[in-house]
PDB file of C-alpha atoms in Angstrom:
ATOM      1  CA  MET A   1      93.548 -44.431 -31.100  1.00 51.00           C
ATOM      2  CA  SER A   2      94.464 -43.974 -34.769  1.00 59.00           C
ATOM      3  CA  ARG A   3      92.516 -41.676 -37.063  1.00 67.00           C
ATOM      4  CA  SER A   4      91.093 -44.680 -38.940  1.00 77.00           C
ATOM      5  CA  ASN A   5      89.711 -46.117 -35.691  1.00 81.00           C
ATOM      6  CA  LEU A   6      88.328 -42.739 -34.730  1.00 88.00           C
ATOM      7  CA  GLN A   7      86.594 -42.527 -38.114  1.00 90.00           C
ATOM      8  CA  GLN A   8      85.261 -46.058 -37.735  1.00 91.00           C
ATOM      9  CA  ALA A   9      83.734 -45.233 -34.350  1.00 93.00           C
ATOM     10  CA  ALA A  10      82.227 -42.042 -35.795  1.00 94.00           C
ATOM     11  CA  ASN A  11      80.770 -43.971 -38.754  1.00 94.00           C
ATOM     12  CA  GLU A  12      79.217 -46.598 -36.483  1.00 95.00           C
ATOM     13  CA  PHE A  13      77.699 -43.946 -34.236  1.00 96.00           C
ATOM     14  CA  ARG A  14      76.436 -41.926 -37.220  1.00 94.00           C
ATOM     15  CA  HIS A  15      74.876 -44.921 -38.961  1.00 94.00           C
ATOM     16  CA  TRP A  16      73.145 -45.982 -35.760  1.00 95.00           C
ATOM     17  CA  VAL A  17      71.588 -42.555 -35.243  1.00 95.00           C
ATOM     18  CA  LEU A  18      70.483 -42.335 -38.876  1.00 92.00           C
ATOM     19  CA  THR A  19      68.575 -45.624 -38.590  1.00 93.00           C
ATOM     20  CA  LEU A  20      66.407 -44.287 -35.760  1.00 92.00           C
ATOM     21  CA  ASP A  21      62.889 -43.333 -36.783  1.00 87.00           C
ATOM     22  CA  ASP A  22      62.368 -40.616 -34.191  1.00 89.00           C
ATOM     23  CA  GLU A  23      64.176 -37.517 -32.991  1.00 91.00           C
ATOM     24  CA  ASP A  24      65.213 -36.955 -29.376  1.00 93.00           C
ATOM     25  CA  VAL A  25      65.747 -40.661 -28.685  1.00 95.00           C
ATOM     26  CA  PHE A  26      67.860 -41.299 -25.593  1.00 96.00           C
ATOM     27  CA  LEU A  27      71.099 -42.934 -26.746  1.00 97.00           C
ATOM     28  CA  GLY A  28      72.796 -43.447 -23.412  1.00 96.00           C
ATOM     29  CA  SER A  29      75.194 -41.822 -21.013  1.00 96.00           C
ATOM     30  CA  GLU A  30      78.813 -41.131 -21.905  1.00 95.00           C
ATOM     31  CA  SER A  31      79.869 -44.322 -20.094  1.00 95.00           C
ATOM     32  CA  ASP A  32      77.179 -46.341 -21.901  1.00 96.00           C
ATOM     33  CA  LEU A  33      78.367 -45.158 -25.295  1.00 96.00           C
ATOM     34  CA  ILE A  34      82.054 -45.626 -24.499  1.00 95.00           C
ATOM     35  CA  ASP A  35      81.238 -49.257 -23.749  1.00 95.00           C
ATOM     36  CA  ARG A  36      79.049 -49.609 -26.835  1.00 95.00           C
ATOM     37  CA  PHE A  37      81.731 -48.411 -29.232  1.00 94.00           C
ATOM     38  CA  ASN A  38      84.665 -49.792 -27.242  1.00 92.00           C
ATOM     39  CA  VAL A  39      86.659 -46.556 -27.333  1.00 93.00           C
ATOM     40  CA  SER A  40      88.521 -44.432 -24.795  1.00 93.00           C
ATOM     41  CA  ARG A  41      86.880 -41.426 -23.172  1.00 94.00           C
ATOM     42  CA  PRO A  42      88.999 -38.862 -25.113  1.00 93.00           C
ATOM     43  CA  THR A  43      88.212 -40.645 -28.399  1.00 94.00           C
ATOM     44  CA  PHE A  44      84.491 -40.783 -27.632  1.00 95.00           C
ATOM     45  CA  ARG A  45      84.443 -37.067 -26.883  1.00 95.00           C
ATOM     46  CA  GLN A  46      86.042 -36.344 -30.258  1.00 95.00           C
ATOM     47  CA  VAL A  47      83.412 -38.521 -31.931  1.00 96.00           C
ATOM     48  CA  ALA A  48      80.610 -36.836 -29.985  1.00 96.00           C
ATOM     49  CA  ARG A  49      81.836 -33.354 -30.943  1.00 95.00           C
ATOM     50  CA  LEU A  50      81.903 -34.405 -34.613  1.00 94.00           C
ATOM     51  CA  LEU A  51      78.327 -35.706 -34.543  1.00 95.00           C
ATOM     52  CA  GLU A  52      77.132 -32.647 -32.647  1.00 94.00           C
ATOM     53  CA  GLN A  53      78.602 -30.480 -35.426  1.00 89.00           C
ATOM     54  CA  GLU A  54      76.692 -32.625 -37.926  1.00 88.00           C
ATOM     55  CA  GLN A  55      73.484 -31.973 -35.914  1.00 88.00           C
ATOM     56  CA  LEU A  56      72.982 -35.697 -35.397  1.00 93.00           C
ATOM     57  CA  ILE A  57      73.176 -35.762 -31.592  1.00 95.00           C
ATOM     58  CA  SER A  58      72.757 -33.415 -28.650  1.00 96.00           C
ATOM     59  CA  SER A  59      73.955 -33.738 -25.063  1.00 95.00           C
ATOM     60  CA  ARG A  60      72.323 -32.747 -21.783  1.00 94.00           C
ATOM     61  CA  ARG A  61      73.840 -32.453 -18.353  1.00 90.00           C
ATOM     62  CA  GLY A  62      72.388 -33.320 -14.974  1.00 87.00           C
ATOM     63  CA  PRO A  63      69.676 -35.805 -13.948  1.00 87.00           C
ATOM     64  CA  GLY A  64      68.091 -37.406 -16.977  1.00 85.00           C
ATOM     65  CA  GLY A  65      70.997 -36.209 -19.083  1.00 91.00           C
ATOM     66  CA  GLY A  66      73.086 -38.014 -21.627  1.00 95.00           C
ATOM     67  CA  PHE A  67      73.116 -38.121 -25.412  1.00 97.00           C
ATOM     68  CA  PHE A  68      70.039 -37.827 -27.623  1.00 97.00           C
ATOM     69  CA  SER A  69      69.396 -38.192 -31.354  1.00 96.00           C
ATOM     70  CA  ARG A  70      68.739 -35.164 -33.578  1.00 93.00           C
ATOM     71  CA  ARG A  71      67.739 -34.514 -37.154  1.00 87.00           C
ATOM     72  CA  PRO A  72      69.756 -31.960 -39.107  1.00 81.00           C
ATOM     73  CA  SER A  73      67.652 -28.947 -40.033  1.00 77.00           C
ATOM     74  CA  PHE A  74      67.326 -27.628 -43.582  1.00 72.00           C
ATOM     75  CA  ASP A  75      68.011 -24.144 -42.267  1.00 75.00           C
ATOM     76  CA  GLY A  76      71.331 -25.093 -40.703  1.00 76.00           C
ATOM     77  CA  ILE A  77      72.566 -27.046 -43.712  1.00 79.00           C
ATOM     78  CA  ALA A  78      71.413 -24.439 -46.225  1.00 83.00           C
ATOM     79  CA  HIS A  79      73.040 -21.632 -44.246  1.00 83.00           C
ATOM     80  CA  MET A  80      76.413 -23.379 -44.128  1.00 83.00           C
ATOM     81  CA  MET A  81      76.265 -24.280 -47.817  1.00 89.00           C
ATOM     82  CA  SER A  82      75.358 -20.719 -48.756  1.00 88.00           C
ATOM     83  CA  ILE A  83      78.391 -19.449 -46.841  1.00 90.00           C
ATOM     84  CA  TYR A  84      80.553 -21.993 -48.675  1.00 89.00           C
ATOM     85  CA  LEU A  85      79.203 -20.801 -52.045  1.00 90.00           C
ATOM     86  CA  VAL A  86      79.872 -17.174 -51.142  1.00 88.00           C
ATOM     87  CA  ALA A  87      83.425 -18.119 -50.158  1.00 89.00           C
ATOM     88  CA  GLN A  88      83.832 -19.872 -53.532  1.00 90.00           C
ATOM     89  CA  ARG A  89      82.873 -16.616 -55.319  1.00 88.00           C
ATOM     90  CA  ALA A  90      79.658 -18.041 -56.734  1.00 88.00           C
ATOM     91  CA  ARG A  91      77.646 -15.517 -58.744  1.00 84.00           C
ATOM     92  CA  LEU A  92      73.956 -14.728 -59.007  1.00 80.00           C
ATOM     93  CA  SER A  93      74.105 -15.997 -62.602  1.00 81.00           C
ATOM     94  CA  ASP A  94      75.263 -19.381 -61.236  1.00 86.00           C
ATOM     95  CA  MET A  95      72.249 -19.431 -58.937  1.00 86.00           C
ATOM     96  CA  LEU A  96      69.855 -18.580 -61.770  1.00 84.00           C
ATOM     97  CA  GLN A  97      71.331 -21.256 -64.034  1.00 87.00           C
ATOM     98  CA  VAL A  98      70.852 -23.964 -61.412  1.00 91.00           C
ATOM     99  CA  GLY A  99      67.584 -22.706 -59.946  1.00 91.00           C
ATOM    100  CA  ARG A 100      65.491 -22.769 -63.124  1.00 93.00           C
ATOM    101  CA  PRO A 101      65.604 -26.525 -63.849  1.00 95.00           C
ATOM    102  CA  LEU A 102      65.041 -27.266 -60.159  1.00 94.00           C
ATOM    103  CA  LEU A 103      61.877 -25.143 -60.065  1.00 95.00           C
ATOM    104  CA  VAL A 104      60.643 -26.656 -63.328  1.00 96.00           C
ATOM    105  CA  GLU A 105      61.184 -30.192 -62.046  1.00 96.00           C
ATOM    106  CA  ALA A 106      59.476 -29.369 -58.740  1.00 96.00           C
ATOM    107  CA  ALA A 107      56.452 -28.096 -60.693  1.00 97.00           C
ATOM    108  CA  ARG A 108      56.371 -31.212 -62.868  1.00 97.00           C
ATOM    109  CA  LEU A 109      56.563 -33.537 -59.865  1.00 97.00           C
ATOM    110  CA  ALA A 110      53.931 -31.535 -57.989  1.00 97.00           C
ATOM    111  CA  ALA A 111      51.503 -31.815 -60.921  1.00 97.00           C
ATOM    112  CA  ASN A 112      52.131 -35.561 -61.023  1.00 97.00           C
ATOM    113  CA  ASN A 113      51.356 -35.986 -57.324  1.00 97.00           C
ATOM    114  CA  SER A 114      48.592 -38.594 -57.063  1.00 96.00           C
ATOM    115  CA  SER A 115      46.894 -36.773 -54.188  1.00 97.00           C
ATOM    116  CA  GLU A 116      44.298 -34.243 -55.338  1.00 96.00           C
ATOM    117  CA  LEU A 117      44.447 -32.604 -51.910  1.00 96.00           C
ATOM    118  CA  ALA A 118      48.210 -32.144 -52.200  1.00 97.00           C
ATOM    119  CA  ARG A 119      47.877 -30.660 -55.704  1.00 97.00           C
ATOM    120  CA  ARG A 120      45.500 -28.029 -54.325  1.00 97.00           C
ATOM    121  CA  ALA A 121      48.131 -26.768 -51.857  1.00 97.00           C
ATOM    122  CA  PRO A 122      49.653 -24.069 -54.142  1.00 97.00           C
ATOM    123  CA  SER A 123      46.186 -22.654 -54.922  1.00 96.00           C
ATOM    124  CA  ILE A 124      45.300 -22.667 -51.226  1.00 96.00           C
ATOM    125  CA  PHE A 125      48.553 -20.873 -50.464  1.00 95.00           C
ATOM    126  CA  LEU A 126      47.797 -18.144 -53.005  1.00 94.00           C
ATOM    127  CA  GLN A 127      44.261 -17.685 -51.686  1.00 93.00           C
ATOM    128  CA  SER A 128      45.603 -17.241 -48.153  1.00 91.00           C
ATOM    129  CA  GLN A 129      48.061 -14.480 -49.091  1.00 85.00           C
ATOM    130  CA  GLN A 130      47.549 -10.745 -48.770  1.00 80.00           C
ATOM    131  CA  LEU A 131      50.420  -9.589 -50.942  1.00 75.00           C
ATOM    132  CA  GLU A 132      51.474  -5.934 -50.982  1.00 78.00           C
ATOM    133  CA  LEU A 133      52.574  -5.377 -54.572  1.00 75.00           C
ATOM    134  CA  GLU A 134      54.438  -2.204 -53.626  1.00 78.00           C
ATOM    135  CA  SER A 135      56.627  -4.065 -51.129  1.00 83.00           C
ATOM    136  CA  ARG A 136      59.684  -5.983 -52.290  1.00 81.00           C
ATOM    137  CA  THR A 137      60.011  -7.581 -48.843  1.00 83.00           C
ATOM    138  CA  SER A 138      56.415  -8.813 -48.968  1.00 85.00           C
ATOM    139  CA  PHE A 139      56.938 -10.175 -52.488  1.00 87.00           C
ATOM    140  CA  THR A 140      60.133 -11.998 -51.480  1.00 85.00           C
ATOM    141  CA  ARG A 141      58.377 -13.719 -48.567  1.00 87.00           C
ATOM    142  CA  HIS A 142      55.492 -14.635 -50.859  1.00 90.00           C
ATOM    143  CA  ALA A 143      57.747 -16.104 -53.559  1.00 89.00           C
ATOM    144  CA  ILE A 144      59.724 -18.171 -51.044  1.00 89.00           C
ATOM    145  CA  GLY A 145      56.541 -19.431 -49.373  1.00 92.00           C
ATOM    146  CA  PHE A 146      55.042 -20.491 -52.699  1.00 94.00           C
ATOM    147  CA  ASN A 147      58.226 -22.261 -53.796  1.00 92.00           C
ATOM    148  CA  ASN A 148      58.418 -24.079 -50.461  1.00 92.00           C
ATOM    149  CA  THR A 149      54.813 -25.221 -50.909  1.00 95.00           C
ATOM    150  CA  LEU A 150      55.660 -26.422 -54.408  1.00 94.00           C
ATOM    151  CA  VAL A 151      58.718 -28.365 -53.273  1.00 92.00           C
ATOM    152  CA  GLY A 152      56.772 -29.824 -50.355  1.00 93.00           C
ATOM    153  CA  ILE A 153      54.278 -31.569 -52.635  1.00 96.00           C
ATOM    154  CA  SER A 154      56.941 -32.624 -55.145  1.00 94.00           C
ATOM    155  CA  ASP A 155      57.775 -35.337 -52.613  1.00 90.00           C
ATOM    156  CA  ASN A 156      61.499 -35.136 -53.342  1.00 92.00           C
ATOM    157  CA  PRO A 157      63.701 -34.161 -50.366  1.00 88.00           C
ATOM    158  CA  MET A 158      66.719 -33.663 -52.648  1.00 90.00           C
ATOM    159  CA  LEU A 159      64.889 -30.865 -54.450  1.00 91.00           C
ATOM    160  CA  GLY A 160      63.964 -29.397 -51.103  1.00 87.00           C
ATOM    161  CA  ILE A 161      67.488 -29.053 -49.791  1.00 87.00           C
ATOM    162  CA  PHE A 162      68.856 -27.641 -53.056  1.00 89.00           C
ATOM    163  CA  MET A 163      66.087 -25.035 -53.186  1.00 89.00           C
ATOM    164  CA  GLU A 164      66.803 -24.108 -49.564  1.00 88.00           C
ATOM    165  CA  ILE A 165      70.484 -23.623 -50.407  1.00 90.00           C
ATOM    166  CA  ILE A 166      69.608 -21.408 -53.382  1.00 89.00           C
ATOM    167  CA  GLN A 167      67.279 -19.277 -51.257  1.00 86.00           C
ATOM    168  CA  ALA A 168      69.901 -18.935 -48.523  1.00 86.00           C
ATOM    169  CA  PHE A 169      72.535 -17.990 -51.087  1.00 87.00           C
ATOM    170  CA  ALA A 170      70.263 -15.370 -52.643  1.00 83.00           C
ATOM    171  CA  GLY A 171      69.784 -13.893 -49.188  1.00 80.00           C
ATOM    172  CA  HIS A 172      73.402 -12.733 -49.206  1.00 76.00           C
ATOM    173  CA  PHE A 173      72.637 -10.477 -52.179  1.00 72.00           C
ATOM    174  CA  ASP A 174      70.227  -7.660 -52.836  1.00 63.00           C
ATOM    175  CA  SER A 175      69.044  -9.848 -55.686  1.00 56.00           C
ATOM    176  CA  LEU A 176      65.659  -8.250 -56.463  1.00 64.00           C
ATOM    177  CA  ARG A 177      66.685  -4.628 -56.896  1.00 67.00           C
ATOM    178  CA  GLY A 178      64.910  -4.767 -60.271  1.00 73.00           C
ATOM    179  CA  PHE A 179      61.563  -5.334 -58.513  1.00 78.00           C
ATOM    180  CA  THR A 180      58.609  -3.233 -59.673  1.00 85.00           C
ATOM    181  CA  PRO A 181      54.864  -3.745 -59.079  1.00 87.00           C
ATOM    182  CA  ASP A 182      54.321  -4.352 -62.818  1.00 89.00           C
ATOM    183  CA  ARG A 183      56.973  -7.052 -62.875  1.00 88.00           C
ATOM    184  CA  ALA A 184      55.474  -8.576 -59.749  1.00 88.00           C
ATOM    185  CA  ARG A 185      52.075  -8.734 -61.485  1.00 89.00           C
ATOM    186  CA  ARG A 186      53.579 -10.619 -64.436  1.00 90.00           C
ATOM    187  CA  TYR A 187      55.229 -13.049 -62.050  1.00 91.00           C
ATOM    188  CA  LEU A 188      51.992 -13.570 -60.119  1.00 91.00           C
ATOM    189  CA  THR A 189      50.065 -14.224 -63.335  1.00 93.00           C
ATOM    190  CA  ALA A 190      52.447 -17.080 -64.195  1.00 93.00           C
ATOM    191  CA  GLN A 191      52.286 -18.233 -60.590  1.00 95.00           C
ATOM    192  CA  ARG A 192      48.484 -18.466 -60.609  1.00 95.00           C
ATOM    193  CA  ARG A 193      48.554 -20.370 -63.913  1.00 97.00           C
ATOM    194  CA  LEU A 194      51.133 -22.721 -62.420  1.00 97.00           C
ATOM    195  CA  ALA A 195      48.948 -23.374 -59.377  1.00 97.00           C
ATOM    196  CA  LEU A 196      45.984 -24.119 -61.660  1.00 97.00           C
ATOM    197  CA  ALA A 197      48.032 -26.512 -63.810  1.00 98.00           C
ATOM    198  CA  ILE A 198      49.214 -28.368 -60.723  1.00 98.00           C
ATOM    199  CA  ARG A 199      45.683 -28.611 -59.363  1.00 97.00           C
ATOM    200  CA  GLU A 200      44.533 -30.061 -62.685  1.00 97.00           C
ATOM    201  CA  GLY A 201      47.489 -32.449 -62.875  1.00 97.00           C
ATOM    202  CA  ASP A 202      48.862 -30.901 -66.079  1.00 98.00           C
ATOM    203  CA  ALA A 203      52.608 -31.453 -65.707  1.00 97.00           C
ATOM    204  CA  GLU A 204      53.481 -29.986 -69.117  1.00 97.00           C
ATOM    205  CA  ILE A 205      51.798 -26.617 -68.498  1.00 97.00           C
ATOM    206  CA  ALA A 206      53.114 -26.583 -64.923  1.00 97.00           C
ATOM    207  CA  ALA A 207      56.681 -26.918 -66.205  1.00 97.00           C
ATOM    208  CA  VAL A 208      56.163 -24.094 -68.722  1.00 96.00           C
ATOM    209  CA  MET A 209      54.728 -21.735 -66.090  1.00 96.00           C
ATOM    210  CA  ALA A 210      57.526 -22.531 -63.638  1.00 96.00           C
ATOM    211  CA  GLY A 211      60.032 -21.709 -66.353  1.00 95.00           C
ATOM    212  CA  ARG A 212      58.300 -18.380 -67.010  1.00 93.00           C
ATOM    213  CA  MET A 213      58.409 -17.494 -63.313  1.00 92.00           C
ATOM    214  CA  SER A 214      62.103 -18.266 -63.155  1.00 91.00           C
ATOM    215  CA  ASP A 215      62.792 -16.311 -66.356  1.00 91.00           C
ATOM    216  CA  GLU A 216      60.890 -13.312 -64.988  1.00 88.00           C
ATOM    217  CA  LEU A 217      63.043 -13.217 -61.858  1.00 84.00           C
ATOM    218  CA  ALA A 218      66.175 -13.680 -63.947  1.00 83.00           C
ATOM    219  CA  SER A 219      65.233 -10.699 -66.111  1.00 82.00           C
ATOM    220  CA  TRP A 220      65.049  -8.490 -63.027  1.00 79.00           C
ATOM    221  CA  VAL A 221      68.564  -9.459 -62.019  1.00 73.00           C
ATOM    222  CA  LYS A 222      69.945  -9.123 -65.558  1.00 71.00           C
ATOM    223  CA  GLU A 223      68.452  -5.678 -66.068  1.00 64.00           C
ATOM    224  CA  ASP A 224      70.046  -4.647 -62.784  1.00 57.00           C
ATOM    225  CA  THR A 225      73.437  -5.715 -64.299  1.00 51.00           C
ATOM    226  CA  SER A 226      74.349  -7.566 -61.104  1.00 54.00           C
ATOM    227  CA  GLU A 227      73.987 -11.191 -62.242  1.00 51.00           C
ATOM    228  CA  ASN A 228      77.749 -11.687 -62.633  1.00 57.00           C
ATOM    229  CA  GLN A 229      78.580 -10.139 -59.285  1.00 58.00           C
ATOM    230  CA  THR A 230      80.051 -12.217 -56.510  1.00 60.00           C
ATOM    231  CA  PHE A 231      79.305 -11.286 -52.918  1.00 52.00           C
ATOM    232  CA  ALA A 232      82.803  -9.772 -52.675  1.00 56.00           C
ATOM    233  CA  ASP A 233      81.992  -7.558 -55.694  1.00 56.00           C
ATOM    234  CA  LEU A 234      78.754  -6.458 -54.063  1.00 47.00           C
ATOM    235  CA  VAL A 235      80.422  -5.588 -50.765  1.00 45.00           C
ATOM    236  CA  GLY A 236      83.155  -3.713 -52.623  1.00 47.00           C
ATOM    237  CA  SER A 237      80.643  -1.651 -54.591  1.00 47.00           C
ATOM    238  CA  ARG A 238      78.802  -0.759 -51.393  1.00 42.00           C
ATOM    239  CA  ARG A 239      82.030   0.416 -49.801  1.00 48.00           C
ATOM    240  CA  ARG A 240      82.959   2.538 -52.824  1.00 47.00           C
ATOM    241  CA  GLY A 241      79.543   4.141 -52.977  1.00 50.00           C
ATOM    242  CA  PRO A 242      77.436   5.204 -55.977  1.00 46.00           C
ATOM    243  CA  SER A 243      79.859   7.869 -57.214  1.00 41.00           C
ATOM    244  CA  GLU A 244      82.619   5.345 -57.763  1.00 40.00           C
ATOM    245  CA  ASN A 245      80.395   2.886 -59.630  1.00 39.00           C
ATOM    246  CA  THR A 246      79.204   5.116 -62.439  1.00 36.00           C
TER     247      THR A 246
END
């Protein structure tokens, strides 16, 4: 079969799976699907491998086996995209430039959510947290959890995936070396004001507070003089050691 026919079969299979409302739907046995798409066994196996790589289907052997629908996970997509960005020599400054408007828009959309219960979610998240201000690890988990809550009520899946990619990319760097408890307190003050603005449905104040949070994080990175580093730069500096980086 030609490459164009292979691609056509893959497109038909992909579009079918994407129209399904549920995950883990039984799609058929290998023989069933070969008949459905009118392709040879070797061609079908190439198509199946492609869709498995895209996290759209899974296969099971034995009784009750066959092919089943899947839904790609944010984690898997974000991880692969973060690796791609590292390979492209993306810098922390690139991440900061893109991340700020995304966070601001997520805050604006969250404040405009028509559900009062949804708008309370950031405040509820903050009330549930026992943050250790001396711990950078604890702060990082807290910041990611709050941002995920924010994006969740923005009701925009595009924002969600881009924020996931940014967080995964940042994970390749030691991006909060400028963390101090005092800086964390300033960030949390803006965060609490953001949660209040969202709860009250004030999109303008929510956008301002989200911008302040983003600017606070950016200042930590800038003061650490690492914002223009690529991952390759960071790895190189670690290998050279402190004495060679003075």
